[in-house]
CSV table of C-alpha atoms in Angstrom, one decimal:
chain,number,residue,atom,x,y,z
A,472,MET,CA,-115.9,71.4,130.7
A,473,GLN,CA,-115.9,70.7,126.9
A,474,THR,CA,-118.1,73.8,126.3
A,475,THR,CA,-115.6,76.0,128.0
A,476,LEU,CA,-112.9,74.4,126.1
A,477,PHE,CA,-114.5,74.9,122.8
A,478,SER,CA,-115.6,78.5,123.7
A,479,SER,CA,-112.0,79.3,124.5
A,480,ILE,CA,-110.7,77.8,121.3
A,481,ARG,CA,-113.4,79.7,119.2
A,482,ALA,CA,-112.6,83.1,121.0
A,483,ASN,CA,-108.8,82.6,120.5
A,484,THR,CA,-109.4,81.7,116.6
A,485,VAL,CA,-111.6,84.6,116.3
A,486,LEU,CA,-109.0,86.9,117.6
A,487,LEU,CA,-106.0,85.4,115.7
A,488,LEU,CA,-107.9,85.6,112.5
A,489,SER,CA,-109.1,89.3,113.2
A,490,SER,CA,-105.5,90.2,114.1
A,491,MET,CA,-104.1,88.7,110.8
A,492,LEU,CA,-106.8,90.5,108.6
A,493,LEU,CA,-106.2,93.8,110.2
A,494,PHE,CA,-102.3,93.3,109.8
A,495,THR,CA,-102.7,92.0,106.1
A,496,VAL,CA,-104.9,95.0,105.2
A,497,GLY,CA,-102.7,97.4,107.0
A,498,CYS,CA,-99.7,96.3,105.3
A,499,GLU,CA,-101.3,96.2,101.9
A,500,ASP,CA,-102.4,99.8,102.0
A,501,GLU,CA,-99.0,100.9,103.2
A,502,HIS,CA,-97.5,99.0,100.4
A,503,ASP,CA,-99.8,100.1,97.6
A,504,ASP,CA,-98.8,103.8,98.2
A,505,ASP,CA,-95.4,102.8,96.7
A,506,HIS,CA,-97.1,101.3,93.5
A,507,LEU,CA,-97.4,102.9,90.1
A,508,GLU,CA,-101.1,102.1,89.3
A,509,ALA,CA,-100.5,101.5,85.4
A,510,HIS,CA,-103.1,99.9,83.2
A,511,GLY,CA,-101.0,100.5,80.0
A,512,PHE,CA,-98.4,102.3,78.2
A,513,THR,CA,-97.4,104.3,75.1
A,514,LEU,CA,-94.3,104.5,73.0
A,515,GLU,CA,-93.4,107.7,71.5
A,516,TYR,CA,-91.1,108.5,68.5
A,517,ASN,CA,-90.1,112.1,68.1
A,518,GLU,CA,-92.8,113.2,70.7
A,519,GLU,CA,-95.6,111.5,68.5
A,520,GLU,CA,-97.3,108.3,70.0
A,521,VAL,CA,-96.7,105.4,67.6
A,522,TYR,CA,-97.9,102.7,70.0
A,523,ARG,CA,-100.5,102.2,72.7
A,524,GLN,CA,-101.4,99.3,75.0
A,525,LEU,CA,-104.2,99.8,77.3
A,526,GLU,CA,-105.8,97.0,79.2
A,527,GLY,CA,-104.9,94.5,76.4
A,528,GLU,CA,-106.0,96.7,73.4
A,529,VAL,CA,-103.5,97.8,71.0
A,530,SER,CA,-103.6,100.9,68.8
A,531,GLY,CA,-101.1,103.3,66.8
A,532,THR,CA,-98.9,102.8,63.8
A,533,GLY,CA,-96.3,100.5,65.5
A,534,VAL,CA,-92.8,100.9,66.4
A,535,PRO,CA,-90.9,102.5,63.2
A,536,PRO,CA,-88.4,100.0,61.5
A,537,VAL,CA,-84.9,100.3,62.4
A,538,SER,CA,-82.1,99.5,60.1
A,539,VAL,CA,-79.2,97.0,61.0
A,540,GLY,CA,-76.6,98.8,63.0
A,541,ASP,CA,-78.8,101.8,63.9
A,542,THR,CA,-80.5,102.8,67.3
A,543,LEU,CA,-84.1,103.8,67.7
A,544,GLU,CA,-84.9,105.8,70.9
A,545,LEU,CA,-88.6,105.6,72.3
A,546,THR,CA,-90.1,107.3,75.4
A,547,VAL,CA,-92.2,105.1,77.6
A,548,HIS,CA,-95.3,106.6,79.4
A,549,PHE,CA,-97.6,104.5,81.7
A,550,LEU,CA,-101.2,105.0,81.6
A,551,ASP,CA,-104.0,104.8,84.2
A,552,HIS,CA,-107.4,103.1,83.6
A,553,ASP,CA,-108.9,106.1,81.5
A,554,GLY,CA,-105.7,106.2,79.5
A,555,ASP,CA,-104.3,109.3,81.0
A,556,GLU,CA,-100.7,109.5,81.7
A,557,VAL,CA,-99.7,108.2,85.0
A,558,GLY,CA,-97.4,110.9,86.8
A,559,HIS,CA,-93.8,109.6,87.0
A,560,ASP,CA,-92.0,111.2,89.7
A,561,GLU,CA,-88.4,110.9,91.4
A,562,ASP,CA,-89.5,108.4,93.8
A,563,HIS,CA,-90.6,105.8,91.1
A,564,ASP,CA,-87.1,106.3,89.6
A,565,GLU,CA,-85.5,104.6,92.6
A,566,GLU,CA,-88.0,101.9,93.1
A,567,GLY,CA,-89.3,101.4,89.5
A,568,SER,CA,-87.3,100.4,86.6
A,569,LEU,CA,-88.0,98.9,83.2
A,570,SER,CA,-87.4,95.4,82.5
A,571,ILE,CA,-87.5,94.1,78.9
A,572,THR,CA,-87.6,90.6,77.4
A,573,VAL,CA,-87.0,90.1,73.7
A,574,THR,CA,-88.1,87.1,72.0
A,575,ASP,CA,-85.2,87.0,69.5
A,576,PRO,CA,-82.2,89.0,70.8
A,577,LEU,CA,-80.3,88.0,67.8
A,578,ILE,CA,-82.5,90.4,65.5
A,579,ALA,CA,-82.6,93.3,68.0
A,580,THR,CA,-81.7,94.4,71.4
A,581,VAL,CA,-84.1,96.5,73.5
A,582,THR,CA,-82.9,98.0,76.7
A,583,PRO,CA,-83.8,100.7,79.1
A,584,GLU,CA,-82.1,103.9,78.4
A,585,GLU,CA,-80.2,105.7,81.2
A,586,HIS,CA,-81.5,108.9,82.4
A,587,ASP,CA,-79.2,111.8,81.1
A,588,ASP,CA,-78.8,115.3,81.9
A,589,ASN,CA,-80.4,117.5,79.1
A,590,ALA,CA,-78.7,120.7,77.5
A,591,SER,CA,-79.8,122.7,80.6
A,592,GLY,CA,-78.0,120.4,83.1
A,593,ALA,CA,-81.2,119.1,84.7
A,594,GLU,CA,-81.6,115.4,84.9
A,595,GLU,CA,-84.7,114.1,82.8
A,596,HIS,CA,-86.8,111.7,84.5
A,597,GLU,CA,-88.7,110.2,81.5
A,598,MET,CA,-88.4,106.5,80.9
A,599,ALA,CA,-87.1,105.5,77.6
A,600,ILE,CA,-86.0,102.4,75.6
A,601,GLU,CA,-83.2,101.9,72.9
A,602,ILE,CA,-83.8,99.4,70.2
A,603,ILE,CA,-80.7,98.4,68.3
A,604,GLY,CA,-81.0,96.6,64.9
A,605,LEU,CA,-78.6,93.7,64.8
A,606,ALA,CA,-80.0,91.5,61.9
A,607,GLU,CA,-82.7,91.6,59.3
A,608,GLY,CA,-86.1,90.2,60.5
A,609,THR,CA,-88.8,90.7,63.0
A,610,THR,CA,-88.9,90.1,66.7
A,611,THR,CA,-91.1,91.2,69.6
A,612,PHE,CA,-90.6,92.3,73.2
A,613,SER,CA,-92.5,92.8,76.3
A,614,LEU,CA,-92.0,95.1,79.1
A,615,ALA,CA,-92.6,95.2,82.8
A,616,LEU,CA,-92.3,98.1,85.4
A,617,MET,CA,-90.3,96.6,88.2
A,618,HIS,CA,-91.0,97.6,91.8
A,619,GLY,CA,-87.3,97.1,93.1
A,620,THR,CA,-86.2,93.7,92.3
A,621,SER,CA,-89.3,91.9,94.2
A,622,HIS,CA,-92.2,92.2,91.6
A,623,ALA,CA,-93.6,94.1,88.6
A,624,ASP,CA,-96.1,96.9,89.3
A,625,TYR,CA,-97.1,96.5,85.6
A,626,ARG,CA,-96.4,94.0,82.8
A,627,SER,CA,-97.5,94.5,79.1
A,628,THR,CA,-100.3,92.1,78.0
A,629,ASN,CA,-99.2,91.9,74.4
A,630,ASP,CA,-95.8,91.8,72.8
A,631,VAL,CA,-94.4,94.8,70.8
A,632,ALA,CA,-93.3,94.0,67.4
A,633,VAL,CA,-89.9,95.4,66.1
A,634,THR,CA,-88.9,95.0,62.4
A,635,VAL,CA,-85.0,95.4,61.5
A,636,THR,CA,-84.4,96.2,57.9
A,637,ALA,CA,-81.1,95.9,55.8
A,638,ALA,CA,-78.6,98.6,56.4
A,639,GLY,CA,-79.2,101.7,54.5
A,640,ASN,CA,-83.1,100.9,53.9
């Protein structure tokens, strides 16, 4: 009788664990289709790359300085494992948004730039950030590509430096 009870419990346990595994893997695969597989990003100023962060490695000349009271606009491009740009499409616009954390927001603000219609009237789907200089000094920011409000598909591994100079410099 004990053997039959243990066999029954063991069979039910195996069935339960197998079902949970299949459900988890099935949901994970479905959920992963909605994620942007980014391993890094670049920042571009006037269509030239000034900063690159790929799997923790940083390169480039850095973010250009911004004067107090001025605004600097940079485009953001996410990169795959090989350093190639990850295709950003309209589907990610609805689910993916930039979240930015600034170390010292009294020196500069760094905010996602809203999508605008370009001169031809077509909506642009590039991600961009605006840096506004508030006071002389240096601060840093980190960015994350959010999947809705639930979690980040990507988080920068290093903070990005921003230098604000006196007005007119």
